[in-house]
mmCIF file of C-alpha atoms in Angstrom:
data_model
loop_
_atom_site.group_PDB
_atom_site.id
_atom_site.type_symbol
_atom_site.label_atom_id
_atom_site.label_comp_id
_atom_site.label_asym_id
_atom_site.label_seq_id
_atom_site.Cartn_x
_atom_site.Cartn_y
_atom_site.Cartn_z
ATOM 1 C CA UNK M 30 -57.045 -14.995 2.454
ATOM 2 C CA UNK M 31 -53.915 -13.856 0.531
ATOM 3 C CA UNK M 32 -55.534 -13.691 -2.753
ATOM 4 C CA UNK M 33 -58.432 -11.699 -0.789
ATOM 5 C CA UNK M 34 -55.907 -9.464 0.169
ATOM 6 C CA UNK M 35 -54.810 -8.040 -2.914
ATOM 7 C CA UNK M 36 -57.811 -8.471 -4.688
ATOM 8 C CA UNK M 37 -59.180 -5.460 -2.338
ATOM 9 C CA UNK M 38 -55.488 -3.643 -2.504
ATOM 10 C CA UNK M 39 -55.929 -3.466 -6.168
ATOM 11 C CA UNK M 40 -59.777 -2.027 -5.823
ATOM 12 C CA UNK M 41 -58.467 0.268 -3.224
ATOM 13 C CA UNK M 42 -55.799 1.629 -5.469
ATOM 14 C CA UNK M 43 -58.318 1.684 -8.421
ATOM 15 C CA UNK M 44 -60.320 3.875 -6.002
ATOM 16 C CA UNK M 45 -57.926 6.032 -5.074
ATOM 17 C CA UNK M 46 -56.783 6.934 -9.093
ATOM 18 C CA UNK M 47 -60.607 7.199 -9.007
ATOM 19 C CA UNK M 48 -60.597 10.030 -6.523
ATOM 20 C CA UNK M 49 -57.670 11.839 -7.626
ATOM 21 C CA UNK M 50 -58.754 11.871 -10.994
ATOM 22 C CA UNK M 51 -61.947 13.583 -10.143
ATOM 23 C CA UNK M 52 -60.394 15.507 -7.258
ATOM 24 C CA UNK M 53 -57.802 17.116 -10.488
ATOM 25 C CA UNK M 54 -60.613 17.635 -12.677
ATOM 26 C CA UNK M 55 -59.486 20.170 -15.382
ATOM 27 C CA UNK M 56 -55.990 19.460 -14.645
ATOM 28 C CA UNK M 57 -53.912 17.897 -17.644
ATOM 29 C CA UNK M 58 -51.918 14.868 -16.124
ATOM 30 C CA UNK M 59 -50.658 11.926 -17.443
ATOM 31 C CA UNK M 60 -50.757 8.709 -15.258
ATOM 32 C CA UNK M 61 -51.175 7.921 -11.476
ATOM 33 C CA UNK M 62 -48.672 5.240 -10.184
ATOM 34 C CA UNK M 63 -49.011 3.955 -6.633
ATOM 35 C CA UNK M 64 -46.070 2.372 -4.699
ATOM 36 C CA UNK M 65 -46.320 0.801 -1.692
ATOM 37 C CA UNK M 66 -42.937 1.062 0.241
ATOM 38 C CA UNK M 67 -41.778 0.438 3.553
ATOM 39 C CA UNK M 68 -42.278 4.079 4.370
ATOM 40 C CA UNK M 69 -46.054 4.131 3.470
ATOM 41 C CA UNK M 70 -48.263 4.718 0.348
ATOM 42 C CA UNK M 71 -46.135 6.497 -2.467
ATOM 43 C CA UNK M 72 -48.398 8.257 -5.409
ATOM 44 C CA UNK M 73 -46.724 9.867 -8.604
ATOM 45 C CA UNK M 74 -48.303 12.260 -10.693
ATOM 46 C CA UNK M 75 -46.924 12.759 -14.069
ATOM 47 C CA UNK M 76 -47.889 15.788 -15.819
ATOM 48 C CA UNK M 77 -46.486 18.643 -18.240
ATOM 49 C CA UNK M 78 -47.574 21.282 -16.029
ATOM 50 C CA UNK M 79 -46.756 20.631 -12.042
ATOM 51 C CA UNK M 80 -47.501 24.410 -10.662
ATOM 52 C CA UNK M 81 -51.027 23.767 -11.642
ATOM 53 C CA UNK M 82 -51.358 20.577 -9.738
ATOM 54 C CA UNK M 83 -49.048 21.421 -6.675
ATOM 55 C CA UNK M 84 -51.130 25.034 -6.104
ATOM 56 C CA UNK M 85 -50.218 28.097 -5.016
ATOM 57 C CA UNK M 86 -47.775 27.523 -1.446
ATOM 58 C CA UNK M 87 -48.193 23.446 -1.961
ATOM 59 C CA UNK M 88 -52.333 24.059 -1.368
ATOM 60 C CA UNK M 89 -53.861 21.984 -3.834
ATOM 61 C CA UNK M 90 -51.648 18.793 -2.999
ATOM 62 C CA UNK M 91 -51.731 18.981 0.564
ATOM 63 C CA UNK M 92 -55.552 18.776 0.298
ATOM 64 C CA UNK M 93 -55.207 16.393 -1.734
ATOM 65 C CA UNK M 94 -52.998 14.269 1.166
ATOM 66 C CA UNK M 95 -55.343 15.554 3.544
ATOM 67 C CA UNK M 96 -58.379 13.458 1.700
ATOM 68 C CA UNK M 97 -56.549 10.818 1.071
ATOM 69 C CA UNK M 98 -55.534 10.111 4.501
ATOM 70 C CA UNK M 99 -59.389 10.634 5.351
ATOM 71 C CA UNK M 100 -60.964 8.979 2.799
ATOM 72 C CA UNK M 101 -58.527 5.937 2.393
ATOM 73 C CA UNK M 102 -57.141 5.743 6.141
ATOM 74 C CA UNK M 103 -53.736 6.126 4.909
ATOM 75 C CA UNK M 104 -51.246 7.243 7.877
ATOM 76 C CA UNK M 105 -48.509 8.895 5.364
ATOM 77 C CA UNK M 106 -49.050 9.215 1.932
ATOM 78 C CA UNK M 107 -46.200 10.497 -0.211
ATOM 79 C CA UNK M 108 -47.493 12.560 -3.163
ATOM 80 C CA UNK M 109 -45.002 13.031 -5.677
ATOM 81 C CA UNK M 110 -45.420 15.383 -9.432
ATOM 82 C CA UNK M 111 -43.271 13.886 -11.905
ATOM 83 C CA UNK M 112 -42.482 16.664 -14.655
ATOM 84 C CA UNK M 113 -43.069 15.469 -18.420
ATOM 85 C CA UNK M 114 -40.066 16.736 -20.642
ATOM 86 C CA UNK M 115 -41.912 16.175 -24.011
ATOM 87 C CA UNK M 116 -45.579 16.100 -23.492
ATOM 88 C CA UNK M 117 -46.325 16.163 -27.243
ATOM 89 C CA UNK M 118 -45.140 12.379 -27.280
ATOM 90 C CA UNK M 119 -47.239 11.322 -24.158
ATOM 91 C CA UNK M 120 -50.716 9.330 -25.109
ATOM 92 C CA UNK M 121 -52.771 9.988 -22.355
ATOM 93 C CA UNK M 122 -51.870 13.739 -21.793
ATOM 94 C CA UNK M 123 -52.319 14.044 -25.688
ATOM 95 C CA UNK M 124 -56.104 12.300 -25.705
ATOM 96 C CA UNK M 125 -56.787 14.876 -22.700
ATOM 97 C CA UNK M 126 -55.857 18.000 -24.277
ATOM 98 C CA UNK M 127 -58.006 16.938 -27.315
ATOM 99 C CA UNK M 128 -60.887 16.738 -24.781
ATOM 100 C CA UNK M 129 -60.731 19.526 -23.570
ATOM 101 C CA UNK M 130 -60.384 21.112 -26.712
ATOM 102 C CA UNK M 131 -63.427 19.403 -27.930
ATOM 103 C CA UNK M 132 -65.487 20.097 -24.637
ATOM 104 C CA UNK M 133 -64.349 24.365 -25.182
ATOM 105 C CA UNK M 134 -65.877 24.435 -28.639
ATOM 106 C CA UNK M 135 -63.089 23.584 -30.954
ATOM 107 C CA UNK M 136 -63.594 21.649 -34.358
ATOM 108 C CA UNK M 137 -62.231 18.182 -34.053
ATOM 109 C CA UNK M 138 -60.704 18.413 -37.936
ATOM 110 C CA UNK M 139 -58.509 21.389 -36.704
ATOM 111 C CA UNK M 140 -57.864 19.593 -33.291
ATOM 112 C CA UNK M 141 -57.144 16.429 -34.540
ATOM 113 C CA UNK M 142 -54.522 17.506 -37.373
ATOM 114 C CA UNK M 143 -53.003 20.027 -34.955
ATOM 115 C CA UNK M 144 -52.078 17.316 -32.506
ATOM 116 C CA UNK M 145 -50.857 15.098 -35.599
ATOM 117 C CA UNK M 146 -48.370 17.571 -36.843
ATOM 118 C CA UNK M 147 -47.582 18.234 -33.308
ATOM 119 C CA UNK M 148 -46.425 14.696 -32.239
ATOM 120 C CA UNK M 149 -44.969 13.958 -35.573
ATOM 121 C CA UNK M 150 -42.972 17.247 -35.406
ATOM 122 C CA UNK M 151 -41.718 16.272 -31.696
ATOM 123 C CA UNK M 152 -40.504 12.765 -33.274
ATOM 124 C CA UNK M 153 -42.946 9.887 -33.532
ATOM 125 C CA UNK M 154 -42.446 7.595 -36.214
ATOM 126 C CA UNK M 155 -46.175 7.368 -36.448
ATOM 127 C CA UNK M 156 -49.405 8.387 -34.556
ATOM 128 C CA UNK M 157 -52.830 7.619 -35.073
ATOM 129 C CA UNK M 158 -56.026 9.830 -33.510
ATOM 130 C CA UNK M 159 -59.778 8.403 -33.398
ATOM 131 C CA UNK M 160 -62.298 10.974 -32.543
ATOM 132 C CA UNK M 161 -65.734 8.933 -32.623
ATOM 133 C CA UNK M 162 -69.397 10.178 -31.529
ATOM 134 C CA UNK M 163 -71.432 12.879 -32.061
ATOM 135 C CA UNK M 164 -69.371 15.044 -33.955
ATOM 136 C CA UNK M 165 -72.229 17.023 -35.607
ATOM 137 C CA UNK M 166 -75.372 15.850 -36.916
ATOM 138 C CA UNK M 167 -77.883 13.449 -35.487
ATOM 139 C CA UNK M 168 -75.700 10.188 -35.723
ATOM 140 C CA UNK M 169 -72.611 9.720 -34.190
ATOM 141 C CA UNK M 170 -69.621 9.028 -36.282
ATOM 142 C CA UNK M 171 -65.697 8.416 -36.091
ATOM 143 C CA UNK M 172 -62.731 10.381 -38.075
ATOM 144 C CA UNK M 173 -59.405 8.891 -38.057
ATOM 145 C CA UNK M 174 -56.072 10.998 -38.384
ATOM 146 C CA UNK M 175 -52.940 8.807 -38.833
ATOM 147 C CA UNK M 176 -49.761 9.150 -40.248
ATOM 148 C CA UNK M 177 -46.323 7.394 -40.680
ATOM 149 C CA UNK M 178 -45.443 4.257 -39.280
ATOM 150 C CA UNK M 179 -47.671 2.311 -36.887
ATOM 151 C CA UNK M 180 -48.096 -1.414 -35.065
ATOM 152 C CA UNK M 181 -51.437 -2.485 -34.706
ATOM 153 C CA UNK M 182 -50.763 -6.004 -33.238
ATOM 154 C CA UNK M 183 -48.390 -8.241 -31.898
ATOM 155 C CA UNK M 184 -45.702 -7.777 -28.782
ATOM 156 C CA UNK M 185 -44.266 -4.949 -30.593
ATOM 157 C CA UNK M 186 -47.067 -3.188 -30.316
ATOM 158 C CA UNK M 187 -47.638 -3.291 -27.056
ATOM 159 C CA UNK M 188 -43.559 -2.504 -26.402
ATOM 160 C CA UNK M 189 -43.143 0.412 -29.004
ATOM 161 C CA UNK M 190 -46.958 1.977 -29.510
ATOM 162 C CA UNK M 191 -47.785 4.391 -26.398
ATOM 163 C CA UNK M 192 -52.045 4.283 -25.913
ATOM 164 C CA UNK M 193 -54.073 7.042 -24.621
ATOM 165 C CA UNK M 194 -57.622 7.583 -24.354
ATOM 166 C CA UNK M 195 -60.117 10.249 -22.889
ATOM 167 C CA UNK M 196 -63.379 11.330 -23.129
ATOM 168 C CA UNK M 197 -65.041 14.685 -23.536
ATOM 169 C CA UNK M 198 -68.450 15.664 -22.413
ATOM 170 C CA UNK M 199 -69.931 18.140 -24.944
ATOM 171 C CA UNK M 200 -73.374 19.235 -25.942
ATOM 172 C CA UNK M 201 -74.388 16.719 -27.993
ATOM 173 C CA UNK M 202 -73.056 14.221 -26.311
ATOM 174 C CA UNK M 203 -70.120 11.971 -25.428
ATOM 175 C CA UNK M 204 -67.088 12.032 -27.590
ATOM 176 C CA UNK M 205 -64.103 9.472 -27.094
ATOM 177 C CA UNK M 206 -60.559 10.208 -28.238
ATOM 178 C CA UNK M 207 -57.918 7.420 -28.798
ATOM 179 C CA UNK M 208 -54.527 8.359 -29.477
ATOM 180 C CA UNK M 209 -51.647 5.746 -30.258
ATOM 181 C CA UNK M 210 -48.080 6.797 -30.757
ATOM 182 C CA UNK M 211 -45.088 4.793 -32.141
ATOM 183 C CA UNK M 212 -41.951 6.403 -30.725
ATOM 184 C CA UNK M 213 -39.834 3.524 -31.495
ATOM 185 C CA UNK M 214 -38.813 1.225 -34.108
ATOM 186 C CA UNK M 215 -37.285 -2.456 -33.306
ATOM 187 C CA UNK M 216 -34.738 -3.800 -36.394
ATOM 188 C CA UNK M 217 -34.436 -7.462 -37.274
ATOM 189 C CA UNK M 218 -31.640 -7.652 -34.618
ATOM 190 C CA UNK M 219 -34.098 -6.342 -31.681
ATOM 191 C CA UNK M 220 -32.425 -3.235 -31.137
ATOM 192 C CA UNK M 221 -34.874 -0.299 -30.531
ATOM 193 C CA UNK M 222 -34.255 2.923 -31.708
ATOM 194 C CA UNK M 223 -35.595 5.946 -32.205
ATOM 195 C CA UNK M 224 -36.672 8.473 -35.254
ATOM 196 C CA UNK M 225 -33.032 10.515 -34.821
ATOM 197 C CA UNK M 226 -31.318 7.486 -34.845
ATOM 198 C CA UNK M 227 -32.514 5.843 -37.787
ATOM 199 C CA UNK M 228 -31.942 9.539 -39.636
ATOM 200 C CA UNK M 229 -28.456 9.343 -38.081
ATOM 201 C CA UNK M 230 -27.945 5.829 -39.535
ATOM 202 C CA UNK M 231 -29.696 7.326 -42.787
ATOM 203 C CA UNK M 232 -27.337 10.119 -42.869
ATOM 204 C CA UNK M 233 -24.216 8.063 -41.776
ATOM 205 C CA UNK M 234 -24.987 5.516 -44.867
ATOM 206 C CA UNK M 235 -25.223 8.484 -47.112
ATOM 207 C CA UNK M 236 -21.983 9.891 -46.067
ATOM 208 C CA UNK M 237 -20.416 6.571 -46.344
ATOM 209 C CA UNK M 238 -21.427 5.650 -49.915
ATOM 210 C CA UNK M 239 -20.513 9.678 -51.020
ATOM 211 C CA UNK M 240 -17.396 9.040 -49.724
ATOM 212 C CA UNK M 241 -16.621 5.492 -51.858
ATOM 213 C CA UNK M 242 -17.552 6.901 -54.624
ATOM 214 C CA UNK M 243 -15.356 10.099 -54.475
ATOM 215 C CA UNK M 244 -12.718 7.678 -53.508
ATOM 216 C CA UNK M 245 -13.649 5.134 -56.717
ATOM 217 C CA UNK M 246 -13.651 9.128 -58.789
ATOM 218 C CA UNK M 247 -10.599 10.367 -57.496
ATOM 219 C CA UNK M 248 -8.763 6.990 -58.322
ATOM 220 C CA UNK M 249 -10.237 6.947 -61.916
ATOM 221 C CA UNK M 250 -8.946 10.344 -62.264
ATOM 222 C CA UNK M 251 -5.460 9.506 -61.583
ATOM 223 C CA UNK M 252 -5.581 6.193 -63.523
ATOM 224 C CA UNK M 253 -6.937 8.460 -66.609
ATOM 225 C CA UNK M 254 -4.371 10.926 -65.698
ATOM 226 C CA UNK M 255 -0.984 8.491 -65.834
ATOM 227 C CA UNK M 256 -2.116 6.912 -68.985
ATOM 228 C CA UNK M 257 -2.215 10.282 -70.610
ATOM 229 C CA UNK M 258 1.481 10.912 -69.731
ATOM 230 C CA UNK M 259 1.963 8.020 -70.867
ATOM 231 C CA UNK M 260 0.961 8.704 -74.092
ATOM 232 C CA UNK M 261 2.249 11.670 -74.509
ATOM 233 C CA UNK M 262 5.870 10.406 -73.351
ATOM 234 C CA UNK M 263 5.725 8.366 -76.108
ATOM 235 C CA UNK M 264 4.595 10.541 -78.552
ATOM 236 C CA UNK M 265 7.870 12.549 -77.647
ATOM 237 C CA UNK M 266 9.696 10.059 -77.737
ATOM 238 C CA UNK M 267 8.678 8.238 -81.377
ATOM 239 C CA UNK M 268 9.226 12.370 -82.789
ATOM 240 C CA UNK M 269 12.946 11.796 -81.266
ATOM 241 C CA UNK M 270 13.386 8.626 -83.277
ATOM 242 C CA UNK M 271 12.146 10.359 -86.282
ATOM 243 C CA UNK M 272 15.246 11.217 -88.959
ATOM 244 C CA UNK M 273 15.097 14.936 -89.733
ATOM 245 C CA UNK M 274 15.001 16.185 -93.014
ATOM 246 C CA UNK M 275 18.267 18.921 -93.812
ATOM 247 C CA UNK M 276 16.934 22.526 -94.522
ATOM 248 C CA UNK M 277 19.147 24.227 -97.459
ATOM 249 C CA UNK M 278 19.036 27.852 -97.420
ATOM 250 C CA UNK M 279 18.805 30.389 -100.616
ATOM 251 C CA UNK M 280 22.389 31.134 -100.144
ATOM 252 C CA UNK M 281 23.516 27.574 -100.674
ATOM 253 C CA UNK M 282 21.198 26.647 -103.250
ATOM 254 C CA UNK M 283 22.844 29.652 -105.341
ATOM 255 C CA UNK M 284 26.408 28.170 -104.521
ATOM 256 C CA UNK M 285 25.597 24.932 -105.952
ATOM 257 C CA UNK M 286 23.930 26.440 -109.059
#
């Protein structure tokens, strides 16, 4: 009976994101979490753009509430719009804009190197876009956009790669879009860091080894520097030790003649 039990709380939530997701249609958001507190049913929406899915005066997401209670029997729902600070480095809201793109008539060449720039530019170590099906012509086809750095496998991929995927409902059919985005990078010693702070390590190293060698420079200098006072001390001093030879003027010379 217990495993019953959240067997049909996990179809109910699946439901739910179900209904939400259609109810938003058109809407870019990110991800739908449910929480279940003591309180009631708690529901985050994460999205780049929160006036669009709390309405004008709270009106969109209090019908929202409003069907969910009805729909779902829920007695106090807590809806909740989480704001996305960087939305260029979000999967999911990424692979949605790309759809809707596609579905308004835009090339998926131009899309799909727009977005790559974009996320690489907002400081991904690597992202990769698929755009596959009927992308003009009869047969359906798939164009890849990647660059930088990427895991494809393994626990670090599923720690440090961010997934997305969304589809797009266009004339000629269906079109998926997958979008993966590294935004971290684990060293040997497990510690995960990100783009600026591997430059900042980069540009720290730099520093340091610019600074040894001026030091290494500056020391070679002054070594090169004493020995040449050195040498010319004793050239001053061997021209000292030299006997100097007597000068005899005219006036003498006539004297002795």
């Amino acid at each position: 009976l217990l495993n019953r039990h959240f067997v049909n709380q996990s179809i109910n939530g699946l439901e739910m994101q179900n209904f939400i997701e259609d109810y938003l249609k058109g809407e870019i958001f990110s991800d739908i979490e449910l929480e279940r507190t003591p309180l009631g049913l708690r529901i985050i929406i994460s999205t780049s753009r929160p006036g669009r899915i709390i309405g004008a005066g709270g009106r969109k997401i209090n019908g929202l509430s409003d069907e969910i209670k009805r729909r779902f029997n829920i007695e106090n729902p807590q809806l909740d719009v989480k704001t996305i600070k960087n939305p260029d480095m979000d999967a999911r809201l990424v692979a949605k804009q790309i759809a809707l793109a596609l579905e308004s008539g835009d090339k998926h060449k131009k899309i799909g190197n727009l977005f790559m720039k974009r996320i690489m530019d907002s400081g991904a170590l690597g992202v990769q876009i698929v755009i596959g099906g009927k992308l003009g012509g009869s047969k359906g086809r798939t164009e890849k956009f990647s660059r930088g750095h990427i895991k494809y496998c393994g626990d670090t991929a599923k720690t440090l790669v961010d997934y997305g995927f969304a589809e797009a409902l266009t004339r000629p059919g269906k079109i998926g879009i997958q979008v993966k985005i590294m935004k971290y990078f684990m060293d040997t010693f497990g510690n995960i860091m990100t783009k600026k702070d591997i430059m900042d390590a980069k540009t720290a190293l730099i520093k340091a080894s610019f600074e040894d060698n001026k030091s290494d420079h500056d020391e070679d200098a002054e070594e090169n520097k004493n020995e040449d006072t050195e040498d010319s001390v004793d050239g001053i001093e061997d021209e000292e030790e030299k006997p100097k030879k007597k000068t005899i003027s005219k006036k003498e010379k006539k004297t002795d003649k």
